[in-house]
GROMACS .gro file of C-alpha atoms in nm:
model
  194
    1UNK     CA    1  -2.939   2.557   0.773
    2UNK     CA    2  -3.190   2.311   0.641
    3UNK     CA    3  -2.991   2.345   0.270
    4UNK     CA    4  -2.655   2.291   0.372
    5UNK     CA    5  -2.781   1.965   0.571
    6UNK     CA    6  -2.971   1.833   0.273
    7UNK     CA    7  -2.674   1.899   0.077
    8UNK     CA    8  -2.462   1.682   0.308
    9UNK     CA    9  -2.721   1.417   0.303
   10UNK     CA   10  -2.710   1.404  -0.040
   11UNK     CA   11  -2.321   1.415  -0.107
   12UNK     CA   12  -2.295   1.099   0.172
   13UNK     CA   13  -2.552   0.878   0.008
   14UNK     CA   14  -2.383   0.979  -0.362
   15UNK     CA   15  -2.062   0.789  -0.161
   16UNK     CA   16  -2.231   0.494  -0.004
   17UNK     CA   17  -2.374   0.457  -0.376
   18UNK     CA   18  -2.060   0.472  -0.511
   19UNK     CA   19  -1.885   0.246  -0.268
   20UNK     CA   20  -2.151  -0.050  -0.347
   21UNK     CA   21  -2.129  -0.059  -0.708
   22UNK     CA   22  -1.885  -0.299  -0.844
   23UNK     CA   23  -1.658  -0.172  -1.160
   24UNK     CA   24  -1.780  -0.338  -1.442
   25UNK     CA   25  -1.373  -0.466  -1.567
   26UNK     CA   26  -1.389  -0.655  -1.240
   27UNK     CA   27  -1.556  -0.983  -1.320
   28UNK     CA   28  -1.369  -0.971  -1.712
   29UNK     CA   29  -1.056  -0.923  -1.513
   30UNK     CA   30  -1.076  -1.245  -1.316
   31UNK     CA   31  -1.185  -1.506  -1.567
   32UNK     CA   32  -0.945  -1.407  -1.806
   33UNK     CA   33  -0.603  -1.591  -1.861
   34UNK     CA   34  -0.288  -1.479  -1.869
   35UNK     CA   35   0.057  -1.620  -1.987
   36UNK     CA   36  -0.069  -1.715  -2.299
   37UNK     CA   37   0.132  -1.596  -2.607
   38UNK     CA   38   0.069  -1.346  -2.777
   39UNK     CA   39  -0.066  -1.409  -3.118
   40UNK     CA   40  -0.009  -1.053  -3.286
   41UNK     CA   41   0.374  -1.037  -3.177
   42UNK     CA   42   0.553  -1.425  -3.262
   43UNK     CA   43   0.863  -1.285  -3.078
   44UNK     CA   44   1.055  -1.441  -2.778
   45UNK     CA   45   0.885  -1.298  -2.454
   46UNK     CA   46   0.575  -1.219  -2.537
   47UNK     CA   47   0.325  -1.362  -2.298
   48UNK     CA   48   0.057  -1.204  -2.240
   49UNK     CA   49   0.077  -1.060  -1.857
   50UNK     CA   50  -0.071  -0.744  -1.860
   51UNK     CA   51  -0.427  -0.625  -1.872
   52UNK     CA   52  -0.559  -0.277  -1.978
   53UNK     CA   53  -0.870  -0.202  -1.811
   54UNK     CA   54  -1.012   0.052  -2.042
   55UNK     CA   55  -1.032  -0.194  -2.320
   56UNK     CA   56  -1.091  -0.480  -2.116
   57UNK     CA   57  -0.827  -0.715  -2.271
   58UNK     CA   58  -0.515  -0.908  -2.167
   59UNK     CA   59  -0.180  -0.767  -2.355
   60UNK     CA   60   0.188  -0.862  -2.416
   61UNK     CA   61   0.462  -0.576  -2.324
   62UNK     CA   62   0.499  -0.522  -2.733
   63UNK     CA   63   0.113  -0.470  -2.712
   64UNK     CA   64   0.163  -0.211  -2.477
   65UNK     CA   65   0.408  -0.012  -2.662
   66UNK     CA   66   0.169   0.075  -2.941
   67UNK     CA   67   0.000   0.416  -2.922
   68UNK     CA   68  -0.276   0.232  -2.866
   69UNK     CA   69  -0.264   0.187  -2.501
   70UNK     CA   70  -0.081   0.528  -2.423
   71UNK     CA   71  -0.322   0.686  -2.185
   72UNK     CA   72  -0.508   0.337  -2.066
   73UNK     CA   73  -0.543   0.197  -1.707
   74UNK     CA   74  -0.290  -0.093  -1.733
   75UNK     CA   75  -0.237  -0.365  -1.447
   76UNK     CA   76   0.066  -0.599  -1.452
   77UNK     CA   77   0.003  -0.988  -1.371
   78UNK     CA   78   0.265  -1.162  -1.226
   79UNK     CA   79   0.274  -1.572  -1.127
   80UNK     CA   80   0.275  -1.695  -0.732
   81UNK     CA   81   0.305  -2.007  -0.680
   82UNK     CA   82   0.157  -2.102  -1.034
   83UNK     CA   83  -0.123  -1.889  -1.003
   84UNK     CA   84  -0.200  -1.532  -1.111
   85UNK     CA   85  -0.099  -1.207  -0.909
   86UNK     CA   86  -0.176  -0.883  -0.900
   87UNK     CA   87   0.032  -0.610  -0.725
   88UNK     CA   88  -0.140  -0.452  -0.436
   89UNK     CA   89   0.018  -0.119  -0.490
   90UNK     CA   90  -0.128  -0.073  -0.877
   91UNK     CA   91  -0.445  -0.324  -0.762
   92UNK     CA   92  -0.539  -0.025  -0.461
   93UNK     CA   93  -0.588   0.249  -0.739
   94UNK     CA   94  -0.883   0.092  -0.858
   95UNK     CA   95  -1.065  -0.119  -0.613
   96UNK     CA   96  -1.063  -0.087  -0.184
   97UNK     CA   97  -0.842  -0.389  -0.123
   98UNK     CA   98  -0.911  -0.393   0.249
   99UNK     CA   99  -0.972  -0.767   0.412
  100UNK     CA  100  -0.777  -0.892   0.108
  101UNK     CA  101  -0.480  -1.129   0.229
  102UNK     CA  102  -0.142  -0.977   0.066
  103UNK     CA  103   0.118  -1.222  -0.013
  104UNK     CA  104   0.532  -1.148  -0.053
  105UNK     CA  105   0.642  -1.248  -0.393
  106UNK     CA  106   1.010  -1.105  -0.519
  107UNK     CA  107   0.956  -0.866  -0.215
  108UNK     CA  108   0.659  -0.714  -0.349
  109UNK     CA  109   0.312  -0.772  -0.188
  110UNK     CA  110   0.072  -0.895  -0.398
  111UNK     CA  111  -0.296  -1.002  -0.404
  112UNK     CA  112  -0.401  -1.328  -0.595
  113UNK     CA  113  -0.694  -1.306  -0.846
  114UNK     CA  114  -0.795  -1.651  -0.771
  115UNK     CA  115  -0.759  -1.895  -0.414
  116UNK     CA  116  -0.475  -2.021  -0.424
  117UNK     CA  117  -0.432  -2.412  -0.364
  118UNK     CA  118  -0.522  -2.522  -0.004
  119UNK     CA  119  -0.262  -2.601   0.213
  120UNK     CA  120  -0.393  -2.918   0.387
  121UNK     CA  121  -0.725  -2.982   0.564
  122UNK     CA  122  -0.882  -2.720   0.765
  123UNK     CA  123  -0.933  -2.723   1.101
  124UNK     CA  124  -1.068  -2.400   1.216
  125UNK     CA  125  -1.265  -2.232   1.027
  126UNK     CA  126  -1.247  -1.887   1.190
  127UNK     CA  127  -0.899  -1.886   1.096
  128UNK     CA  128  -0.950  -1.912   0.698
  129UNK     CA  129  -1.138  -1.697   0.415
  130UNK     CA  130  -1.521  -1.669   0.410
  131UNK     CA  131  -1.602  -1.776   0.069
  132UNK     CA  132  -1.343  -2.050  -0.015
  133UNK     CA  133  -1.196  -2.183   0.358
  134UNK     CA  134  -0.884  -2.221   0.254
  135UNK     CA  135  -0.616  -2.117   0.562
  136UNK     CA  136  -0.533  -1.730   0.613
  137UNK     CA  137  -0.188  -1.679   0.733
  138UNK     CA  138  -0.358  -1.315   0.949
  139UNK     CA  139  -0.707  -1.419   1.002
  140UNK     CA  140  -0.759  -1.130   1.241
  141UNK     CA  141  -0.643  -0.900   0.977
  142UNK     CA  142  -0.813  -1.029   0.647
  143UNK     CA  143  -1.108  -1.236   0.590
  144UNK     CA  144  -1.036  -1.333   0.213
  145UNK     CA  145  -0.780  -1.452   0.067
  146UNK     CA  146  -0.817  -1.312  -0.276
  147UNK     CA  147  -1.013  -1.079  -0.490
  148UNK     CA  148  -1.238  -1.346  -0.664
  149UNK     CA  149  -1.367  -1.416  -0.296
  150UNK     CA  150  -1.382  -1.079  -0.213
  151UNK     CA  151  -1.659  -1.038  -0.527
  152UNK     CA  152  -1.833  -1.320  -0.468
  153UNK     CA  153  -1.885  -1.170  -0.089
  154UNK     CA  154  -1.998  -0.845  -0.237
  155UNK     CA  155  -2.222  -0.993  -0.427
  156UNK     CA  156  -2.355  -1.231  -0.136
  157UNK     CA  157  -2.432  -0.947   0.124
  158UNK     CA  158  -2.749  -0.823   0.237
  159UNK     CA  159  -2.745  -0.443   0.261
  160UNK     CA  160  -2.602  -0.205   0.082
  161UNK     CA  161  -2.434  -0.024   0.376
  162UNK     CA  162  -2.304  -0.354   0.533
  163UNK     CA  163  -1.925  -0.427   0.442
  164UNK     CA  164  -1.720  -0.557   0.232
  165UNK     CA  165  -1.697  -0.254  -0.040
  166UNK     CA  166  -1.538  -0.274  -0.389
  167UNK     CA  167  -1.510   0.063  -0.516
  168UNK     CA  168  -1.258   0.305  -0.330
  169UNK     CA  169  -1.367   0.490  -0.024
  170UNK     CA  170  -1.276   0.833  -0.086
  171UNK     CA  171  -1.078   1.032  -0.367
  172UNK     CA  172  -0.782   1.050  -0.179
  173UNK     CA  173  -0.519   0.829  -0.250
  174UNK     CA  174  -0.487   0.493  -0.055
  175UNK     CA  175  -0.138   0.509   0.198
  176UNK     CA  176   0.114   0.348   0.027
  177UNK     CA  177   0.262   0.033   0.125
  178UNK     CA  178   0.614   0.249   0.166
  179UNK     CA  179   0.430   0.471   0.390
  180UNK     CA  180   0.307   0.199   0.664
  181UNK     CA  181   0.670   0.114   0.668
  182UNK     CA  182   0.900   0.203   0.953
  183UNK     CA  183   1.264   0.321   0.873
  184UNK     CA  184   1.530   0.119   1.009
  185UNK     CA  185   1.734   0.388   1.231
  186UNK     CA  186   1.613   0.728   1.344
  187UNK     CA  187   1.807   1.076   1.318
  188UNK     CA  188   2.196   0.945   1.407
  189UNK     CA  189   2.321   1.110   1.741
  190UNK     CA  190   2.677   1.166   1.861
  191UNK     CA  191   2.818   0.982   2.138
  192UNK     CA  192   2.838   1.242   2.448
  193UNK     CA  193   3.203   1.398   2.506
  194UNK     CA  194   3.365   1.272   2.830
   0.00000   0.00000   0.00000
């Protein structure tokens, strides 16, 4: 009996571990720029607003379909309100995105690599992000409003058990932002026969 518990002791501190380590594309990932163009491929379109983790470098779309990059983690930037996006769908696979503020952009929630610019002065500051203060629209939902701020909280905290976490919490898959959403109408029913 005394086996089986070590065992178990051993596999949960092998997950706390592996919740407090932060992936090492993380901090590359955020200072780099995006939208520039893309020196290898002087063709209309060709900005550079992708980013494949595995070789830690940002890519244009004719970048991408080289063999090169076949069987590479890729993440697609897009632009919010002229700053840098990520979607929270493909951003979920690879970090735990909880706490994060999402944002709607082209109805697709997205996360922003960055703070985005403050909205006037603030006057509460329970009701805006913990690194940067600038106004959350669900402060009782998130407590940052981007993944920059999430970092620099990770990096900030005291214990290793204490929250926030970057890696993902288990192997299973994270629910899907389709999932959490409720369908319109349920099963259609006849009207009764008089």
């Amino acid at each position: 009996m005394s086996d089986s518990s070590n065992f178990v002791s051993q596999v949960e501190e092998e997950v706390i571990e592996k919740r407090n380590e932060k992936p090492e594309w993380v901090e590359a990932f955020l200072q780099r720029t995006f939208f520039d163009g893309c020196t290898l491929h002087p063709i209309r379109r060709n900005e550079k607003n992708r980013y494949c983790i595995n070789c830690d470098s940002s890519a244009c779309q004719y970048c991408l379909s080289s063999t090169t990059h076949r069987h590479h983690k890729i993440l697609k930037i897009y632009r919010h309100v002229y700053k840098d996006v990520v979607s929270l769908v493909a951003m979920e696979k690879y970090i735990d995105c909880a706490d994060i503020q999402p944002y709607k952009c082209n109805k697709r929630l997205v996360m922003a690599l960055n703070p985005l610019p403050h909205c006037g002065p603030i006057l509460n500051t329970e009701t805006s992000c913990d690194i940067c203060k600038r106004r959350l629209a669900e402060p009782d939902l998130y407590r940052y409003c981007s993944i920059s701020c999430k970092v620099i909280a990770f990096e900030r905290k005291s214990s290793a058990l204490a929250p926030p976490f970057l890696s993902i919490r288990s192997p299973k898959k994270a629910l899907k932002v389709e999932q959490l959403k409720h369908k319109r109408k349920g099963k259609p029913q006849r009207a009764p026969f008089f």
